[in-house]
CSV table of C-alpha atoms in Angstrom, one decimal:
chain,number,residue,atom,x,y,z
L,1,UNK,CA,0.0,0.0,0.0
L,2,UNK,CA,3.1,2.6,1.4
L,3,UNK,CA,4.6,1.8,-2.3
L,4,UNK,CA,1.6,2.0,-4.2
L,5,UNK,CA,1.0,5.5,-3.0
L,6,UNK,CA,4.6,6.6,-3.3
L,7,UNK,CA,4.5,5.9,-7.3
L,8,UNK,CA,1.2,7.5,-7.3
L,9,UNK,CA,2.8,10.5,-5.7
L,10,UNK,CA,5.7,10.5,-8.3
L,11,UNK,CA,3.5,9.9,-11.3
L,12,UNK,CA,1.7,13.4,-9.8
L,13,UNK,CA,4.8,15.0,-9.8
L,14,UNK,CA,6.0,13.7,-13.5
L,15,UNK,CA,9.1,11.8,-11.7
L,16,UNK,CA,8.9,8.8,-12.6
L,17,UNK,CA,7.8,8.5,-16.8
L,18,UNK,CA,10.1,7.8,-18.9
L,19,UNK,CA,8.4,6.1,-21.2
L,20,UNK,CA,6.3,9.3,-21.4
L,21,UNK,CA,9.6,11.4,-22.5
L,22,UNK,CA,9.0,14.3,-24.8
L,23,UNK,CA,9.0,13.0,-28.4
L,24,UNK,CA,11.5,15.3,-30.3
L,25,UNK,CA,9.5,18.4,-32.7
L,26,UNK,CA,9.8,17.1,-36.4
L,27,UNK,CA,11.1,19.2,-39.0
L,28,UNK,CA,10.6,18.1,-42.6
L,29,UNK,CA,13.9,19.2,-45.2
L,30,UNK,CA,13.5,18.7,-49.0
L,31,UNK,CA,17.0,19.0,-50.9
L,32,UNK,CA,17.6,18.7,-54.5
L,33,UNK,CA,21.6,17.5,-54.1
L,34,UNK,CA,22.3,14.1,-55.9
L,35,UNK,CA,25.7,12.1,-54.1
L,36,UNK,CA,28.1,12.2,-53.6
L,37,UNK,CA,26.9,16.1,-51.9
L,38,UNK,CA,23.6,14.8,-50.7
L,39,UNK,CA,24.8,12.5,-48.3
L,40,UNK,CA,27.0,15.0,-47.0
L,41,UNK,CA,24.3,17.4,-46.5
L,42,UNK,CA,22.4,14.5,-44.6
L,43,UNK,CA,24.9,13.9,-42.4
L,44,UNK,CA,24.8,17.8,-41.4
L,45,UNK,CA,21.3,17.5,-40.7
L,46,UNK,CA,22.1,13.6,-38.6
L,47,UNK,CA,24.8,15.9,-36.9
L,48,UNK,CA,22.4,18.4,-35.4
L,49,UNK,CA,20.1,16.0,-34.4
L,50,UNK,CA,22.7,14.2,-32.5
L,51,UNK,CA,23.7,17.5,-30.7
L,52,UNK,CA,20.4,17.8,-29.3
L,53,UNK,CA,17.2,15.9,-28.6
L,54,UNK,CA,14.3,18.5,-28.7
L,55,UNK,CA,14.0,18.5,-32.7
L,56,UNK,CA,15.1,16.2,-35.5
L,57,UNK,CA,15.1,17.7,-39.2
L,58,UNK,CA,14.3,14.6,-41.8
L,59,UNK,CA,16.9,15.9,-44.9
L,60,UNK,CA,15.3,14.2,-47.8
L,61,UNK,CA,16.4,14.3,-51.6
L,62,UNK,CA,13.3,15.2,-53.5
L,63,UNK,CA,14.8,15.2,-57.3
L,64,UNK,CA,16.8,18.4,-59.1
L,65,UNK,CA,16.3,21.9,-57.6
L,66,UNK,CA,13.7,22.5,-60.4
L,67,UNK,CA,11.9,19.2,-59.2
L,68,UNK,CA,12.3,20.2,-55.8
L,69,UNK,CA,10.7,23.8,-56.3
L,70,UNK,CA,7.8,22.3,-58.3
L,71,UNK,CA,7.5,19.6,-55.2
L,72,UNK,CA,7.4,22.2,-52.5
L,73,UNK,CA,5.0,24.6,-54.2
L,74,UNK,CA,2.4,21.8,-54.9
L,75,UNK,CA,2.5,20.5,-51.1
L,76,UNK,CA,2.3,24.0,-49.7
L,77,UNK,CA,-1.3,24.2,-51.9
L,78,UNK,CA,-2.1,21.0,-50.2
L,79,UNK,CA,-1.5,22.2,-46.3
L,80,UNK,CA,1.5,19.7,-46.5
L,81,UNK,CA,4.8,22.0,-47.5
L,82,UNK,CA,8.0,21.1,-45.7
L,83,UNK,CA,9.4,23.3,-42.7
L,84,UNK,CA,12.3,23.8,-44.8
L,85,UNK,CA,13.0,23.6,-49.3
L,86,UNK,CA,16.4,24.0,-50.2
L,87,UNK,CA,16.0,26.3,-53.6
L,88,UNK,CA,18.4,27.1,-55.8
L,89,UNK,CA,19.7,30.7,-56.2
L,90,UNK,CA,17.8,31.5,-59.9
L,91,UNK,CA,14.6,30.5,-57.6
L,92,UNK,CA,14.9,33.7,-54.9
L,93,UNK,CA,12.8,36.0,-56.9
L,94,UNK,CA,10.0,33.2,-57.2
L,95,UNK,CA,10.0,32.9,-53.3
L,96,UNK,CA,10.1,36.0,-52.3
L,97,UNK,CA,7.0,36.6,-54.7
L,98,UNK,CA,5.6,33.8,-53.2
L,99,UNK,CA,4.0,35.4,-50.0
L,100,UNK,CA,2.1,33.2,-47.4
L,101,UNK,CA,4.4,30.2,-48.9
L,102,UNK,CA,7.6,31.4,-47.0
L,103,UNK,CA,8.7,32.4,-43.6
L,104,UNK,CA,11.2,34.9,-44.5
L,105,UNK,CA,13.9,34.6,-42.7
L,106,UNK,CA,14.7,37.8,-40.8
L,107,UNK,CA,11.1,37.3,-39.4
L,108,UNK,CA,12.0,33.8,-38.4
L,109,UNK,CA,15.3,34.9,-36.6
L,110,UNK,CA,13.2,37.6,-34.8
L,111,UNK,CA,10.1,35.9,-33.2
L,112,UNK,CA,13.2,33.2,-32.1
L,113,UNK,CA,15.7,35.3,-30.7
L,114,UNK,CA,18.0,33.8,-32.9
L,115,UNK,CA,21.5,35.3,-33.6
L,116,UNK,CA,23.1,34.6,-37.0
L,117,UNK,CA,26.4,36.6,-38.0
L,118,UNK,CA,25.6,37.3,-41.8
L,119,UNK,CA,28.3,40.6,-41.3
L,120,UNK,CA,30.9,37.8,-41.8
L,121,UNK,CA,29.2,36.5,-44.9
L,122,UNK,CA,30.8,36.9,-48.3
L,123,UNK,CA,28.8,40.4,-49.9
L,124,UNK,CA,28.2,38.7,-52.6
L,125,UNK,CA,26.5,35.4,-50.9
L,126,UNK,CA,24.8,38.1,-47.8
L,127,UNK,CA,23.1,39.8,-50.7
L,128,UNK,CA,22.0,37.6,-52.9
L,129,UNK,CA,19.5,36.4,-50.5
L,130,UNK,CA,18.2,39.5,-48.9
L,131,UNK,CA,16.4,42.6,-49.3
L,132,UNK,CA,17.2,46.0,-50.4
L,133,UNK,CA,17.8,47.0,-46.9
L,134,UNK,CA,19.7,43.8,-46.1
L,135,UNK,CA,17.2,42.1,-44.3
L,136,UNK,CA,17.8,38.4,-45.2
L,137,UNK,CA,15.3,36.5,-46.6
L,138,UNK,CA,16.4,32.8,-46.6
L,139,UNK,CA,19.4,30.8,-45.3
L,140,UNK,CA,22.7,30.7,-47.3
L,141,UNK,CA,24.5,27.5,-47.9
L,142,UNK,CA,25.7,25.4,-50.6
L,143,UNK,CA,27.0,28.9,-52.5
L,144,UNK,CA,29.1,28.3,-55.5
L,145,UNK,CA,30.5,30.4,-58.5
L,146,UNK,CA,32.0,29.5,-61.9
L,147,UNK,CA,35.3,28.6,-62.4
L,148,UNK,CA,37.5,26.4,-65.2
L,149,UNK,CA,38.5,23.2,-64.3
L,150,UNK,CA,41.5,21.7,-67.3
L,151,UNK,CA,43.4,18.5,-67.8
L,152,UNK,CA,47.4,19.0,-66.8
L,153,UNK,CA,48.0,15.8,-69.3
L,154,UNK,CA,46.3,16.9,-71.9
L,155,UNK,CA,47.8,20.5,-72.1
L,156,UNK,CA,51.4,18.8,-71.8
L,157,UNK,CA,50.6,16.9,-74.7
L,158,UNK,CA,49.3,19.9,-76.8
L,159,UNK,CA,52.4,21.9,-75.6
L,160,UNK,CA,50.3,24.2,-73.5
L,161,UNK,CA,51.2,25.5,-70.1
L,162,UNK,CA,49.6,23.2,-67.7
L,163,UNK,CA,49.9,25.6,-64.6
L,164,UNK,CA,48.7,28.8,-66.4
L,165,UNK,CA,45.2,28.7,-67.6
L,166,UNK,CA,44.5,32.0,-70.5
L,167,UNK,CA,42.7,34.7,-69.3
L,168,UNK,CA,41.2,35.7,-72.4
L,169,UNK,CA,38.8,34.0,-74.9
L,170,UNK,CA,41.0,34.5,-77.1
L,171,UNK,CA,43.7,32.6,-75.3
L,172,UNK,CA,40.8,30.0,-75.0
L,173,UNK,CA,40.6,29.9,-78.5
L,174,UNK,CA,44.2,29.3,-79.0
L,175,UNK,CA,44.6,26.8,-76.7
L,176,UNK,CA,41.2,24.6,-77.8
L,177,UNK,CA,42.8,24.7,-81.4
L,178,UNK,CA,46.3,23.8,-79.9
L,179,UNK,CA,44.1,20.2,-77.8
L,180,UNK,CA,42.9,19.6,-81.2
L,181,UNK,CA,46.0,19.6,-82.7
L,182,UNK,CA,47.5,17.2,-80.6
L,183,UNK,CA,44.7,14.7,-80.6
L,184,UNK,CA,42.2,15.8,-78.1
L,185,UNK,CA,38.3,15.3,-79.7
L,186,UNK,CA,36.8,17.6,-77.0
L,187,UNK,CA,38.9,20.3,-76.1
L,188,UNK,CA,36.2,22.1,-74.4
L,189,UNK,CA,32.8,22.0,-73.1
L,190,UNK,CA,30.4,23.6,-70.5
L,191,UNK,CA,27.5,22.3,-67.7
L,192,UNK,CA,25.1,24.9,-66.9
L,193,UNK,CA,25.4,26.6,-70.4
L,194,UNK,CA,23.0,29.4,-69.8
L,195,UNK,CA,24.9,30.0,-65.9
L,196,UNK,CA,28.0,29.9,-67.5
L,197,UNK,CA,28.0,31.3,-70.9
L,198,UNK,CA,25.3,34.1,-70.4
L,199,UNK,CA,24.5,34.4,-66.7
L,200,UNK,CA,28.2,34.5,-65.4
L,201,UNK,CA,29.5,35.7,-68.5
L,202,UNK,CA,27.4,39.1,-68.6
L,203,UNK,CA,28.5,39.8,-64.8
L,204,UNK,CA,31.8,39.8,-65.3
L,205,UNK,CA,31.9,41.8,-68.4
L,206,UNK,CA,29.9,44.0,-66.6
L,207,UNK,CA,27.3,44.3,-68.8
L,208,UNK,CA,23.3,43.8,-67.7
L,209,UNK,CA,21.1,40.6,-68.3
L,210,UNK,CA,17.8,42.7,-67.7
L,211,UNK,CA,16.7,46.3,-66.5
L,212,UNK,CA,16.2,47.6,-62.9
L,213,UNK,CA,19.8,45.8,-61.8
L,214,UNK,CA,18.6,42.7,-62.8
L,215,UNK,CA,15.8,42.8,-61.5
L,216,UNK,CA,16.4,43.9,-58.0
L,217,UNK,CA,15.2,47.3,-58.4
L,218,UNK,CA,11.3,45.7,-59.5
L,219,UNK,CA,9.6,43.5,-61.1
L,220,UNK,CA,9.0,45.5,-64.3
L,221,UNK,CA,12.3,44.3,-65.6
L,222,UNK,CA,13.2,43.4,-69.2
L,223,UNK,CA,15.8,41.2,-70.7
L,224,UNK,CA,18.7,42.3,-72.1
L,225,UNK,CA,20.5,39.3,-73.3
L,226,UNK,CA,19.9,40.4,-77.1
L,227,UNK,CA,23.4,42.4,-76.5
L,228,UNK,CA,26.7,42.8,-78.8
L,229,UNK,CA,28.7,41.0,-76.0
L,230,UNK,CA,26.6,38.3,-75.6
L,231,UNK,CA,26.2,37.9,-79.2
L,232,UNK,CA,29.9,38.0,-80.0
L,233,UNK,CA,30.2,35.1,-77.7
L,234,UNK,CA,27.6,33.0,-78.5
L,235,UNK,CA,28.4,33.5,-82.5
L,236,UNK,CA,32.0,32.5,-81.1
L,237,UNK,CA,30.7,29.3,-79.0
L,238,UNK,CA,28.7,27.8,-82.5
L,239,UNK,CA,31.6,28.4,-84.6
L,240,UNK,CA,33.9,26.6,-82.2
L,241,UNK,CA,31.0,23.9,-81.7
L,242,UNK,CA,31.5,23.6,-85.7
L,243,UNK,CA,35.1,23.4,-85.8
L,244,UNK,CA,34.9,20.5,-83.3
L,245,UNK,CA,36.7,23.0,-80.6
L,246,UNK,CA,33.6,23.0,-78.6
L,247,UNK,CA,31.5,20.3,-77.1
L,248,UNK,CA,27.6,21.5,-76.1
L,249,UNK,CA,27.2,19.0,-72.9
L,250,UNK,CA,23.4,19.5,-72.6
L,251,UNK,CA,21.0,21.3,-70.3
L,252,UNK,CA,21.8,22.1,-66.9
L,253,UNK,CA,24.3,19.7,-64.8
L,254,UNK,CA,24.5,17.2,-67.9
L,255,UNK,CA,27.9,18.4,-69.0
L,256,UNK,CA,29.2,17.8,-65.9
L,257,UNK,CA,30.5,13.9,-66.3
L,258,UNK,CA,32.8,15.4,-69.2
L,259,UNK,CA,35.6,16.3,-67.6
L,260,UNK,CA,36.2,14.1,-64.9
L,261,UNK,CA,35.7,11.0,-66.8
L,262,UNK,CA,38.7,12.1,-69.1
L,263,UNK,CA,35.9,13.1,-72.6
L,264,UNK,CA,36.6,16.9,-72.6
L,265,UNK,CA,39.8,18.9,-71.7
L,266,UNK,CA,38.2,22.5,-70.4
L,267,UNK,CA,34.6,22.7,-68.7
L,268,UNK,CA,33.2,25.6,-67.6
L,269,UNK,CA,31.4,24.7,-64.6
L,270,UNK,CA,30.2,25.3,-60.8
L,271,UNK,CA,33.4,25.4,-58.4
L,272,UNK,CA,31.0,22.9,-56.6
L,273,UNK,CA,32.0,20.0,-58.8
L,274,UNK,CA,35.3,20.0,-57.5
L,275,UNK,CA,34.1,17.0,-55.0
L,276,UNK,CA,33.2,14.8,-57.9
L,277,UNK,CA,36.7,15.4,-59.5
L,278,UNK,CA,38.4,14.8,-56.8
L,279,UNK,CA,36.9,11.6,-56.9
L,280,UNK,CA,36.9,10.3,-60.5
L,281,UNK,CA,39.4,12.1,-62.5
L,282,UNK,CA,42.3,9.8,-63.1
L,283,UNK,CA,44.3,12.7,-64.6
L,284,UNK,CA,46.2,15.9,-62.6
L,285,UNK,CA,43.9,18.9,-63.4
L,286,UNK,CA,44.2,22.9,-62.5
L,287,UNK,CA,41.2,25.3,-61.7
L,288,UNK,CA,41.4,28.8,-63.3
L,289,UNK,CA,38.8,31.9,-63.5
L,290,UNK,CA,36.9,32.0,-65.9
L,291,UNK,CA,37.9,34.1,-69.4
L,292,UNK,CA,37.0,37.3,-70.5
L,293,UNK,CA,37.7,39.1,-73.7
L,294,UNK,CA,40.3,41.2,-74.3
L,295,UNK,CA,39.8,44.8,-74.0
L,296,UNK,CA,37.6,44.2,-71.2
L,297,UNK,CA,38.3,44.8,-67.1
L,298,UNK,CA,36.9,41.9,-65.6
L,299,UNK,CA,34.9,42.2,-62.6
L,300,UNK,CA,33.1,39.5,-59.9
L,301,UNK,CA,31.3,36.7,-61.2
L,302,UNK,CA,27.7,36.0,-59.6
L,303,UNK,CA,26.7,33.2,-56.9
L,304,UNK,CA,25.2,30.1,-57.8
L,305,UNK,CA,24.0,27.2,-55.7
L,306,UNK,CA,20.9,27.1,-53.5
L,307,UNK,CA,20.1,28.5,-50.1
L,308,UNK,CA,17.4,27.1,-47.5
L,309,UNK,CA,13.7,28.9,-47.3
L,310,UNK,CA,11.3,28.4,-43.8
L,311,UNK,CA,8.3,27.3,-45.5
L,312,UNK,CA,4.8,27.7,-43.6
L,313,UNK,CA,2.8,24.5,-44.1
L,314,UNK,CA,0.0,26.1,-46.4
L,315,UNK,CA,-2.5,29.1,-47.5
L,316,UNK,CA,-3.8,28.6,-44.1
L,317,UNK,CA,-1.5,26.8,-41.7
L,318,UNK,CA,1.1,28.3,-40.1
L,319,UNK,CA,4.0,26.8,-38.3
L,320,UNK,CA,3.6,26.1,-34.4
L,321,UNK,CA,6.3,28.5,-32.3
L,322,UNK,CA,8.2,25.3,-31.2
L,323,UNK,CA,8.5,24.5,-35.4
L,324,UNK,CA,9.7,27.7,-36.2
L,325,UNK,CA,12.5,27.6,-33.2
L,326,UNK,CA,13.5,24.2,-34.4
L,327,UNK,CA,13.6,25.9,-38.2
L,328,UNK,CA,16.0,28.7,-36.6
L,329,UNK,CA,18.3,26.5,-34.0
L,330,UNK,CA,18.7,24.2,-37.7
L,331,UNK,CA,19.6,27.5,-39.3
L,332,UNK,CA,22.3,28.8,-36.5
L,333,UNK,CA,23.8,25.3,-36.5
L,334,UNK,CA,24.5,25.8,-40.4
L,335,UNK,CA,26.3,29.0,-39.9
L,336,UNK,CA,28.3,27.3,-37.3
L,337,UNK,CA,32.2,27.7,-38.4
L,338,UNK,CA,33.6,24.0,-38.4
L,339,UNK,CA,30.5,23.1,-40.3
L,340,UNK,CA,31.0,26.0,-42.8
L,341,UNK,CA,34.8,24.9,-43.1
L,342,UNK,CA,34.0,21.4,-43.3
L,343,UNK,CA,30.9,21.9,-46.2
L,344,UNK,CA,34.3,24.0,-47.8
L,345,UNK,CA,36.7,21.6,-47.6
L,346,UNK,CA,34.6,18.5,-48.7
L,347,UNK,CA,32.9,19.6,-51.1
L,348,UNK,CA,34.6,22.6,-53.0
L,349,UNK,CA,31.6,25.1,-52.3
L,350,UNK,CA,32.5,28.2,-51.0
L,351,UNK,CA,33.4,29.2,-47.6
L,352,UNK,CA,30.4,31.5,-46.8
L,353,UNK,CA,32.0,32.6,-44.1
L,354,UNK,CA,34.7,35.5,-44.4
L,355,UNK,CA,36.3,34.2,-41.2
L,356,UNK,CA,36.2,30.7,-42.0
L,357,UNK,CA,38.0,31.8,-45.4
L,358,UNK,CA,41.1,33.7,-43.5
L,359,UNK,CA,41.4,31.0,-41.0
L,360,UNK,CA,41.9,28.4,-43.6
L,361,UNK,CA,44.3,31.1,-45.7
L,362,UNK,CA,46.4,31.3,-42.4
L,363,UNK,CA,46.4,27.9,-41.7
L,364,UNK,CA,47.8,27.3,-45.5
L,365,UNK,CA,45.0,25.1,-46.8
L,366,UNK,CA,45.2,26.7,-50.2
L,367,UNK,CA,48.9,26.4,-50.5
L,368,UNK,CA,48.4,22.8,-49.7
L,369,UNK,CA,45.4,22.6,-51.9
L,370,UNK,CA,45.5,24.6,-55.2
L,371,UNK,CA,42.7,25.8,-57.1
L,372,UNK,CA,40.3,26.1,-53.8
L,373,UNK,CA,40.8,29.7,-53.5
L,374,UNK,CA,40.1,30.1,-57.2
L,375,UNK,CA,36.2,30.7,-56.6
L,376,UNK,CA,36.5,33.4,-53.6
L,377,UNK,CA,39.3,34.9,-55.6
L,378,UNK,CA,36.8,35.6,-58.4
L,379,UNK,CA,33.8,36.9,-56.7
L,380,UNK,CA,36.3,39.1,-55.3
L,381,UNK,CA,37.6,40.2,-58.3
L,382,UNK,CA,37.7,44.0,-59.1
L,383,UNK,CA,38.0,44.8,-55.6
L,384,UNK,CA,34.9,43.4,-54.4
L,385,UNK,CA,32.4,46.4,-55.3
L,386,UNK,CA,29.9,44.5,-57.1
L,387,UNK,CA,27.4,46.3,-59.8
L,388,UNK,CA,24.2,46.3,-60.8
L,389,UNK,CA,25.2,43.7,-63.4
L,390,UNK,CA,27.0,41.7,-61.1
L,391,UNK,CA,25.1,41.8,-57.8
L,392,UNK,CA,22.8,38.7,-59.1
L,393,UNK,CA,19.9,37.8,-60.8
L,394,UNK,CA,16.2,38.6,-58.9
L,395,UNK,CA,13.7,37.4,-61.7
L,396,UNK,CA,10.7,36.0,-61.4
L,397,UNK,CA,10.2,32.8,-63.2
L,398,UNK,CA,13.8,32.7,-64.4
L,399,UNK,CA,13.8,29.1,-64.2
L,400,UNK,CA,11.6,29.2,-67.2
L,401,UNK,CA,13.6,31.6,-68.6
L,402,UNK,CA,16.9,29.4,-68.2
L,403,UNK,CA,15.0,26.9,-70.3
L,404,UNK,CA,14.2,29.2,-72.8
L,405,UNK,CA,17.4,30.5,-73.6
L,406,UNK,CA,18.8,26.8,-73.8
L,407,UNK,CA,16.3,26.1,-76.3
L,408,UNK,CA,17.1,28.8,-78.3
L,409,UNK,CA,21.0,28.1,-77.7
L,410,UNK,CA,20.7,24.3,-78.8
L,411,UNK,CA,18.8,25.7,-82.3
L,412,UNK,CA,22.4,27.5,-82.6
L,413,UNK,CA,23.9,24.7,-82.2
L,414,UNK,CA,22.3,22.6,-84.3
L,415,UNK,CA,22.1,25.1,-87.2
L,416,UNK,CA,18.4,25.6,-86.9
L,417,UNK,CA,18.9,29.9,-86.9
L,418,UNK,CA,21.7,31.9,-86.3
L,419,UNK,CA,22.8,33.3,-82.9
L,420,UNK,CA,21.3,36.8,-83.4
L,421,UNK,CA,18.1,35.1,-83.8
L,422,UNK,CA,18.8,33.0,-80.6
L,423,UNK,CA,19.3,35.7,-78.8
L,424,UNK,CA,16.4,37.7,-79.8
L,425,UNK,CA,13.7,34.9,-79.5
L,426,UNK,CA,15.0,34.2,-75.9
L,427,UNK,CA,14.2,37.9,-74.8
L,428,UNK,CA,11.5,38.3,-76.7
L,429,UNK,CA,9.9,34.8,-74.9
L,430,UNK,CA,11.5,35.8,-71.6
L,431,UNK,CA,10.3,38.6,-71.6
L,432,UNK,CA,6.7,37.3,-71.6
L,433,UNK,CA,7.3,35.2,-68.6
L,434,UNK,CA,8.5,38.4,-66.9
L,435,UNK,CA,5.0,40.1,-67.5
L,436,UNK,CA,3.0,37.3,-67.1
L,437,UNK,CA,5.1,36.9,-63.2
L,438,UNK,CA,4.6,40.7,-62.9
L,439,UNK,CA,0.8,40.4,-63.0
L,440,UNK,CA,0.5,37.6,-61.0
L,441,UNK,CA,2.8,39.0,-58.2
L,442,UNK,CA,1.5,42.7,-58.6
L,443,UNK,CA,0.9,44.0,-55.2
């Protein structure tokens, strides 16, 4: 009876029920990384929950970033949207039209009490992702640029320098005719064509992709790709493509097996594929900036990459306060500096911390690894005072818009119309998605 009423006592006083132990809060992560880099971003996420046990984020792989996007859009309509979409950077001017959808972040940090340094972010990764008064809308991470990786071997054979990559395209030129010469059947080739060739190559030849700083200043912006320099260029990549100097490696990331498995001698590509040639390239290879044209002072090249938005879980569901601080405590354990450096070091993807950077410049990880301090180098390029051409990209349904000019690129290609015409039918089609976003997003 004495020990009956002692447990009874106990139970009254939640002593004694373990089995009743707090279950951890759930949060829901959709990613679009394929491996080797999705498992490393899953075993960030298994990290956190193993430093804590009140939440436990579920990473997930949910197909490519445009896959992902469509995903995350359809389940917030359906009351079932994850706590937290990882969306790649073209994306940010889609979400932050996207209203009830997304917790911005600055909010989130707020209502959580939440401290995040984003002073010691790179510029050009802090303001990618925020607001014109630098309020920050969604969570940098996996931040990349574009860079040149080349085959060592394959530019001994051709009698080319194999430590000195050209800086010009015209040096580009010389050397793709030099790889041909000696045997090579792909001297060069790009992933991400329209991120590369277009994107990238109109930020650091300063020169504007669309009106109002593209697109930062509004959403009334128009395309400006229909340009001399951008013309010159492309005319320039289909006459290479022709002359068999050139190799078009498809839409998107499908260029990317090119180079590491030994096909192609130059690819023009994120500084995030650096993980996969570490691993599969049986040949010594270099990492360069990317070209510019003579005549021209090159400036920084853009972010690429994806960043993490706080979704709310539908039109009419919004997260509980214990979500959000799960959403935010995920967030601070990201900015975290050993799992900045480590996400760096692993993977190739920029340190987007400045601290993180210098430690690992003092410590003499870039002497000891060449080529890693290639991509920070570049968005730092020209001093660091970014323009309105090279701030970014902030267009609404630019996704669509990437797709469109790659259509009209591969017609080039093929020999369907010439590159002036490529060029105009991609702005003049953009430019229809721009006003059909605009009037759907008017406020």
């Amino acid at each position: 009876m004495m020990r009956r009423t002692i447990m009874a006592g106990a139970l009254a006083l939640g002593l004694a029920a373990p089995a009743a132990a707090q279950q951890p809060v759930e949060i829901q992560f959709w990613h679009g990384l394929t491996q080797p880099l999705g498992g490393m971003l899953e075993q960030i996420a298994a990290d956190f929950n193993a430093s804590q046990a009140r939440y436990r984020v579920n990473a997930s792989f949910r197909g490519s970033y445009p896959e992902t996007m469509v995903a995350a859009i359809a389940a917030f309509r359906a009351g079932q949207a994850p706590h937290i979409v990882q969306m790649f950077e073209v994306g940010t001017g889609t979400m932050m039209a996207a209203g009830r959808a997304v917790k911005p972040l600055h909010e989130l940090l707020a209502e959580t009490n939440t401290q995040i340094p984003f002073d010691d972010y790179l510029p050009a990764v802090r303001g990618y992702y925020s607001l014109a008064d630098g309020r920050m809308m969604s969570m940098p991470f996996n931040s990349s640029t574009a860079v040149v990786f080349y085959n060592k071997d394959a530019f001994r054979r051709a009698n080319l320098n194999p430590d000195q990559f050209p800086e010009t395209w015209q040096g580009v030129e010389q050397a793709a005719r030099a790889l041909r010469a000696a045997g090579v059947q792909c001297p060069m080739t790009t992933a991400w064509p329209t991120w590369t060739q277009v994107e990238q190559f109109s930020a650091i030849h300063n020169v504007p992709l669309a009106t109002q700083a593209n697109g930062f200043g509004g959403l009334n912006a128009e395309l400006q790709i229909n340009n001399p320099m951008l013309l010159r260029h492309l005319t320039n990549l289909v006459n290479w493509q022709r002359e068999g100097l050139f190799r078009y490696g498809g839409r998107d990331g499908a260029g990317d097996a090119l180079f590491p498995n030994g096909e192609c001698a130059i690819i023009f590509g994120s500084s995030g594929l650096r993980a996969r040639v570490q691993r599969e390239a049986q040949f010594p290879w270099g990492v360069a900036m990317l070209p510019f044209y003579e005549g021209t002072r090159p400036i920084n090249s853009i972010i690429g990459g994806a960043s993490f938005w706080a979704m709310n879980r539908g039109p009419n569901a919004a997260r509980s306060a214990e979500e959000n601080r799960g959403i935010a405590e995920f967030f601070a354990w990201l900015a975290r500096p050993e799992v900045v450096r480590k996400w760096h070091v692993d993977t190739g993807f920029l340190p987007v911390r400045q601290s993180v950077f210098r430690a690992l410049e003092a410590e003499g990880f870039y002497r000891q690894n060449p080529g890693a301090n290639i991509p920070i180098e570049q968005l730092l390029r020209g001093g660091g005072q970014m323009t309105d051409n090279s701030r970014g990209i902030r267009l609404g349904g630019f996704v669509e818009i990437r797709t469109i000019i790659q259509e009209e690129m591969e017609r080039a290609f093929q020999g369907q119309q010439t590159p002036e015409q490529a060029l105009a039918n991609a702005q003049t089609r953009g430019n229809v998605v721009l006003r059909n976003f605009e009037r759907q997003n008017r406020q």
